[in-house]
Amino acid sequence: AQKVTQAQTEISVVEKEDVTLDCVYETRDTTYYLFWYKQPPSGELVFLIRRNSFDEQNEISGRYSWNFQKSTSSFNFTITASQVVDSAVYFCALSEEGGKLVFGKGTKLTVNP
Amino acid sequence: EAQVTQNPRYLITVTGKKLTVTCSQNMNHEYMSWYRQDPGLGLRQIYYSMNVEVTDKGDVPEGYKVSRKEKRNFPLILESPSPNQTSLYFCASSPGQGLGEQFFGPGTRLTVL
């Protein structure tokens, strides 16, 4: 069965610190997709990234970067030089062929000025 | 504007009174899904639909019904709501059989007294 674990329930950092959000997943499928979503205090869910199981290249988008390691079943998310606007709940999610989508319980990130 | 709409946005009801939350998307997506969000539990999938007339159970389908008679609409039906269904509900649509980015609606906050 699919499972996504975000062990960090809450993280608090000071602005300009780097922070890494952990995501560990379980799946029996060889084809699957991993996602990160952001939920700011306003409540909407914002897509950040999608990665398929055959593409282990790390990705960087501005201050955001993602590290996908199949060997450890992890898909970690790093924010460099964090800003107050990064304060949000971040969700990691896993989708397999067949349509079922499983989310982690989320990590609440607070960036203090 | 490409979007997913949900109605109502807020609803307070009483135990046992049937209700429907509507969801509509204008992006011609095949895949649609319902999630509930509860504190400490993250997002949990209720039902999903890969296409018209095709629906499947997610992780928490008990007490809910769905239908997919048209591609754009995916209503969530609570035949006999109970207090444990008090939650924040999100509808989402996605291209590509659920393996693509999920486009989320704004959420419906439901309280069952």
mmCIF file of C-alpha atoms in Angstrom:
data_model
loop_
_atom_site.group_PDB
_atom_site.id
_atom_site.type_symbol
_atom_site.label_atom_id
_atom_site.label_comp_id
_atom_site.label_asym_id
_atom_site.label_seq_id
_atom_site.Cartn_x
_atom_site.Cartn_y
_atom_site.Cartn_z
ATOM 1 C CA ALA A 1 0.000 0.000 0.000
ATOM 2 C CA GLN A 2 1.055 3.549 -0.597
ATOM 3 C CA LYS A 3 2.297 5.568 2.313
ATOM 4 C CA VAL A 4 3.885 8.972 2.730
ATOM 5 C CA THR A 5 5.610 9.988 5.939
ATOM 6 C CA GLN A 6 6.512 13.533 6.854
ATOM 7 C CA ALA A 7 8.141 13.049 10.213
ATOM 8 C CA GLN A 8 8.528 16.745 10.951
ATOM 9 C CA THR A 9 5.224 18.058 12.214
ATOM 10 C CA GLU A 10 6.412 21.609 12.774
ATOM 11 C CA ILE A 11 9.600 23.504 12.009
ATOM 12 C CA SER A 12 10.458 27.006 13.080
ATOM 13 C CA VAL A 13 13.364 28.946 11.593
ATOM 14 C CA VAL A 14 14.608 32.483 11.434
ATOM 15 C CA GLU A 15 14.521 34.334 8.147
ATOM 16 C CA LYS A 16 17.459 33.596 5.823
ATOM 17 C CA GLU A 17 18.073 30.191 7.321
ATOM 18 C CA ASP A 18 18.015 27.169 5.039
ATOM 19 C CA VAL A 19 15.454 24.519 5.893
ATOM 20 C CA THR A 20 14.844 20.992 4.633
ATOM 21 C CA LEU A 21 11.490 19.276 4.780
ATOM 22 C CA ASP A 22 11.675 15.504 4.772
ATOM 23 C CA CYS A 23 9.426 13.129 2.870
ATOM 24 C CA VAL A 24 9.707 9.343 2.889
ATOM 25 C CA TYR A 25 7.382 7.211 0.810
ATOM 26 C CA GLU A 26 6.420 3.578 0.414
ATOM 27 C CA THR A 27 5.119 1.958 -2.738
ATOM 28 C CA ARG A 28 5.275 -1.387 -4.479
ATOM 29 C CA ASP A 29 4.923 0.115 -7.923
ATOM 30 C CA THR A 30 7.851 0.884 -10.180
ATOM 31 C CA THR A 31 5.946 3.714 -11.836
ATOM 32 C CA TYR A 32 4.797 6.457 -9.531
ATOM 33 C CA TYR A 33 4.799 10.206 -9.133
ATOM 34 C CA LEU A 34 5.786 12.383 -6.221
ATOM 35 C CA PHE A 35 4.527 15.866 -5.505
ATOM 36 C CA TRP A 36 4.966 18.766 -3.153
ATOM 37 C CA TYR A 37 2.158 21.198 -2.389
ATOM 38 C CA LYS A 38 2.128 24.346 -0.302
ATOM 39 C CA GLN A 39 -0.805 25.526 1.818
ATOM 40 C CA PRO A 40 -0.270 29.099 3.015
ATOM 41 C CA PRO A 41 -2.319 30.519 5.890
ATOM 42 C CA SER A 42 -4.963 31.650 3.398
ATOM 43 C CA GLY A 43 -5.828 27.970 2.893
ATOM 44 C CA GLU A 44 -5.469 27.304 -0.808
ATOM 45 C CA LEU A 45 -3.336 24.426 -2.052
ATOM 46 C CA VAL A 46 -0.536 25.372 -4.392
ATOM 47 C CA PHE A 47 1.340 22.904 -6.575
ATOM 48 C CA LEU A 48 5.130 23.132 -6.319
ATOM 49 C CA ILE A 49 6.625 20.177 -8.148
ATOM 50 C CA ARG A 50 5.989 16.768 -9.689
ATOM 51 C CA ARG A 51 8.622 14.105 -10.164
ATOM 52 C CA ASN A 52 8.207 10.678 -11.761
ATOM 53 C CA SER A 53 9.919 7.559 -10.513
ATOM 54 C CA PHE A 54 12.225 7.317 -13.505
ATOM 55 C CA ASP A 55 13.686 10.761 -13.111
ATOM 56 C CA GLU A 56 16.053 11.034 -10.175
ATOM 57 C CA GLN A 57 17.558 14.312 -11.215
ATOM 58 C CA ASN A 58 17.445 16.922 -8.528
ATOM 59 C CA GLU A 59 15.596 20.086 -9.358
ATOM 60 C CA ILE A 60 16.147 23.683 -8.437
ATOM 61 C CA SER A 61 13.658 26.475 -8.851
ATOM 62 C CA GLY A 62 14.860 29.737 -7.410
ATOM 63 C CA ARG A 63 15.262 29.253 -3.659
ATOM 64 C CA TYR A 64 13.539 25.863 -3.796
ATOM 65 C CA SER A 65 15.269 22.576 -4.479
ATOM 66 C CA TRP A 66 14.228 18.972 -4.356
ATOM 67 C CA ASN A 67 16.315 15.882 -3.737
ATOM 68 C CA PHE A 68 14.825 12.606 -4.967
ATOM 69 C CA GLN A 69 16.595 9.439 -3.860
ATOM 70 C CA LYS A 70 14.991 6.137 -4.784
ATOM 71 C CA SER A 71 17.560 4.217 -2.760
ATOM 72 C CA THR A 72 16.169 5.728 0.433
ATOM 73 C CA SER A 73 12.614 6.330 -0.860
ATOM 74 C CA SER A 74 12.919 9.987 -0.064
ATOM 75 C CA PHE A 75 11.897 13.180 -1.784
ATOM 76 C CA ASN A 76 13.143 16.031 0.362
ATOM 77 C CA PHE A 77 12.463 19.706 -0.160
ATOM 78 C CA THR A 78 14.920 22.453 0.725
ATOM 79 C CA ILE A 79 14.217 26.156 0.949
ATOM 80 C CA THR A 80 17.347 28.265 0.795
ATOM 81 C CA ALA A 81 17.444 31.632 2.519
ATOM 82 C CA SER A 82 13.928 31.262 3.867
ATOM 83 C CA GLN A 83 11.547 34.206 3.922
ATOM 84 C CA VAL A 84 8.501 34.989 6.024
ATOM 85 C CA VAL A 85 6.313 34.345 2.960
ATOM 86 C CA ASP A 86 7.496 30.741 2.986
ATOM 87 C CA SER A 87 5.508 30.166 6.179
ATOM 88 C CA ALA A 88 2.949 27.521 5.276
ATOM 89 C CA VAL A 89 2.050 23.879 5.622
ATOM 90 C CA TYR A 90 3.873 21.765 3.069
ATOM 91 C CA PHE A 91 2.524 18.435 1.871
ATOM 92 C CA CYS A 92 4.323 15.643 0.098
ATOM 93 C CA ALA A 93 2.158 13.279 -1.965
ATOM 94 C CA LEU A 94 2.475 10.032 -3.903
ATOM 95 C CA SER A 95 0.432 8.877 -6.877
ATOM 96 C CA GLU A 96 0.527 5.512 -8.553
ATOM 97 C CA GLU A 97 -0.999 4.396 -11.831
ATOM 98 C CA GLY A 98 -4.618 3.674 -11.064
ATOM 99 C CA GLY A 99 -5.448 7.086 -9.717
ATOM 100 C CA LYS A 100 -5.095 6.836 -5.973
ATOM 101 C CA LEU A 101 -3.255 9.720 -4.374
ATOM 102 C CA VAL A 102 -1.832 9.670 -0.859
ATOM 103 C CA PHE A 103 -0.651 12.731 1.045
ATOM 104 C CA GLY A 104 1.612 12.989 4.020
ATOM 105 C CA LYS A 105 0.303 14.674 7.140
ATOM 106 C CA GLY A 106 2.158 17.851 6.332
ATOM 107 C CA THR A 107 4.925 19.932 7.869
ATOM 108 C CA LYS A 108 4.075 23.336 9.240
ATOM 109 C CA LEU A 109 6.911 25.741 8.547
ATOM 110 C CA THR A 110 7.109 29.020 10.414
ATOM 111 C CA VAL A 111 9.696 31.531 9.295
ATOM 112 C CA ASN A 112 10.236 34.233 11.855
ATOM 113 C CA PRO A 113 11.576 37.666 10.957
ATOM 114 C CA GLU B 1 -9.976 31.528 -16.191
ATOM 115 C CA ALA B 2 -9.053 27.887 -15.556
ATOM 116 C CA GLN B 3 -10.454 26.901 -12.213
ATOM 117 C CA VAL B 4 -12.140 24.425 -9.947
ATOM 118 C CA THR B 5 -15.188 25.755 -8.145
ATOM 119 C CA GLN B 6 -16.886 24.340 -5.074
ATOM 120 C CA ASN B 7 -20.181 25.249 -3.505
ATOM 121 C CA PRO B 8 -21.001 26.024 -0.843
ATOM 122 C CA ARG B 9 -17.816 27.373 0.667
ATOM 123 C CA TYR B 10 -19.180 27.128 4.188
ATOM 124 C CA LEU B 11 -21.968 24.960 5.516
ATOM 125 C CA ILE B 12 -23.345 24.267 8.956
ATOM 126 C CA THR B 13 -25.863 21.464 9.119
ATOM 127 C CA VAL B 14 -27.352 18.940 11.518
ATOM 128 C CA THR B 15 -26.849 15.237 11.843
ATOM 129 C CA GLY B 16 -28.777 13.210 9.307
ATOM 130 C CA LYS B 17 -29.722 15.976 6.906
ATOM 131 C CA LYS B 18 -28.610 14.999 3.413
ATOM 132 C CA LEU B 19 -26.337 17.435 1.681
ATOM 133 C CA THR B 20 -24.420 17.795 -1.561
ATOM 134 C CA VAL B 21 -21.242 19.724 -2.172
ATOM 135 C CA THR B 22 -20.801 20.563 -5.820
ATOM 136 C CA CYS B 23 -17.522 20.634 -7.699
ATOM 137 C CA SER B 24 -16.993 21.833 -11.232
ATOM 138 C CA GLN B 25 -13.915 22.310 -13.402
ATOM 139 C CA ASN B 26 -13.524 24.067 -16.729
ATOM 140 C CA MET B 27 -10.221 22.550 -17.835
ATOM 141 C CA ASN B 28 -11.597 19.418 -19.502
ATOM 142 C CA HIS B 29 -9.687 17.223 -17.077
ATOM 143 C CA GLU B 30 -10.438 13.517 -17.017
ATOM 144 C CA TYR B 31 -9.477 13.050 -13.366
ATOM 145 C CA MET B 32 -11.336 14.494 -10.418
ATOM 146 C CA SER B 33 -11.055 13.771 -6.737
ATOM 147 C CA TRP B 34 -12.335 14.682 -3.290
ATOM 148 C CA TYR B 35 -10.221 15.082 -0.164
ATOM 149 C CA ARG B 36 -10.880 15.938 3.404
ATOM 150 C CA GLN B 37 -8.405 17.803 5.564
ATOM 151 C CA ASP B 38 -8.370 17.369 9.323
ATOM 152 C CA PRO B 39 -5.857 18.754 11.832
ATOM 153 C CA GLY B 40 -2.919 16.421 12.254
ATOM 154 C CA LEU B 41 -4.135 14.060 9.548
ATOM 155 C CA GLY B 42 -3.256 15.953 6.412
ATOM 156 C CA LEU B 43 -5.298 15.425 3.277
ATOM 157 C CA ARG B 44 -7.049 12.140 2.819
ATOM 158 C CA GLN B 45 -8.623 11.032 -0.430
ATOM 159 C CA ILE B 46 -12.323 10.196 -0.255
ATOM 160 C CA TYR B 47 -13.193 9.248 -3.830
ATOM 161 C CA TYR B 48 -11.691 9.775 -7.220
ATOM 162 C CA SER B 49 -12.826 9.490 -10.801
ATOM 163 C CA MET B 50 -10.638 8.700 -13.766
ATOM 164 C CA ASN B 51 -13.345 9.645 -16.248
ATOM 165 C CA VAL B 52 -17.091 9.938 -16.763
ATOM 166 C CA GLU B 53 -19.031 7.116 -15.098
ATOM 167 C CA VAL B 54 -15.843 5.770 -13.469
ATOM 168 C CA THR B 55 -15.393 6.283 -9.732
ATOM 169 C CA ASP B 56 -13.215 4.569 -7.133
ATOM 170 C CA LYS B 57 -12.790 4.667 -3.406
ATOM 171 C CA GLY B 58 -9.941 6.501 -1.812
ATOM 172 C CA ASP B 59 -8.770 5.933 1.730
ATOM 173 C CA VAL B 60 -11.806 7.274 3.587
ATOM 174 C CA PRO B 61 -14.955 6.648 1.506
ATOM 175 C CA GLU B 62 -17.310 5.626 4.323
ATOM 176 C CA GLY B 63 -20.314 7.899 4.618
ATOM 177 C CA TYR B 64 -19.822 9.549 1.238
ATOM 178 C CA LYS B 65 -21.132 9.052 -2.264
ATOM 179 C CA VAL B 66 -20.063 10.568 -5.548
ATOM 180 C CA SER B 67 -21.204 10.559 -9.134
ATOM 181 C CA ARG B 68 -19.567 11.521 -12.395
ATOM 182 C CA LYS B 69 -22.250 11.935 -15.020
ATOM 183 C CA GLU B 70 -20.457 14.731 -16.819
ATOM 184 C CA LYS B 71 -16.787 15.394 -17.253
ATOM 185 C CA ARG B 72 -16.866 18.789 -15.605
ATOM 186 C CA ASN B 73 -18.875 17.932 -12.458
ATOM 187 C CA PHE B 74 -18.099 15.700 -9.516
ATOM 188 C CA PRO B 75 -20.521 16.240 -6.626
ATOM 189 C CA LEU B 76 -19.886 14.864 -3.143
ATOM 190 C CA ILE B 77 -22.978 13.560 -1.390
ATOM 191 C CA LEU B 78 -23.391 12.981 2.316
ATOM 192 C CA GLU B 79 -26.601 10.990 2.670
ATOM 193 C CA SER B 80 -26.704 11.130 6.464
ATOM 194 C CA PRO B 81 -24.002 13.429 7.791
ATOM 195 C CA SER B 82 -22.528 12.815 11.212
ATOM 196 C CA PRO B 83 -20.354 15.049 13.429
ATOM 197 C CA ASN B 84 -17.224 13.085 12.497
ATOM 198 C CA GLN B 85 -17.645 14.380 8.965
ATOM 199 C CA THR B 86 -17.011 17.909 10.156
ATOM 200 C CA SER B 87 -13.992 18.834 8.094
ATOM 201 C CA LEU B 88 -12.489 20.957 5.341
ATOM 202 C CA TYR B 89 -13.196 19.431 1.961
ATOM 203 C CA PHE B 90 -11.247 19.986 -1.221
ATOM 204 C CA CYS B 91 -12.158 19.018 -4.738
ATOM 205 C CA ALA B 92 -9.413 18.707 -7.341
ATOM 206 C CA SER B 93 -9.021 17.936 -11.002
ATOM 207 C CA SER B 94 -6.028 16.790 -12.958
ATOM 208 C CA PRO B 95 -5.032 15.901 -16.465
ATOM 209 C CA GLY B 96 -3.464 12.545 -17.084
ATOM 210 C CA GLN B 97 -5.300 10.039 -14.926
ATOM 211 C CA GLY B 98 -4.302 11.589 -11.630
ATOM 212 C CA LEU B 99 -0.599 11.478 -12.335
ATOM 213 C CA GLY B 100 -0.406 15.158 -13.125
ATOM 214 C CA GLU B 101 -0.617 18.275 -11.033
ATOM 215 C CA GLN B 102 -3.822 18.498 -9.012
ATOM 216 C CA PHE B 103 -5.756 21.735 -9.418
ATOM 217 C CA PHE B 104 -7.600 22.323 -6.185
ATOM 218 C CA GLY B 105 -10.807 24.134 -5.489
ATOM 219 C CA PRO B 106 -10.962 26.725 -2.693
ATOM 220 C CA GLY B 107 -12.332 24.286 -0.136
ATOM 221 C CA THR B 108 -15.651 23.791 1.653
ATOM 222 C CA ARG B 109 -15.750 24.034 5.411
ATOM 223 C CA LEU B 110 -18.466 21.728 6.695
ATOM 224 C CA THR B 111 -19.709 21.595 10.252
ATOM 225 C CA VAL B 112 -22.151 18.873 11.276
ATOM 226 C CA LEU B 113 -23.851 19.495 14.602
#
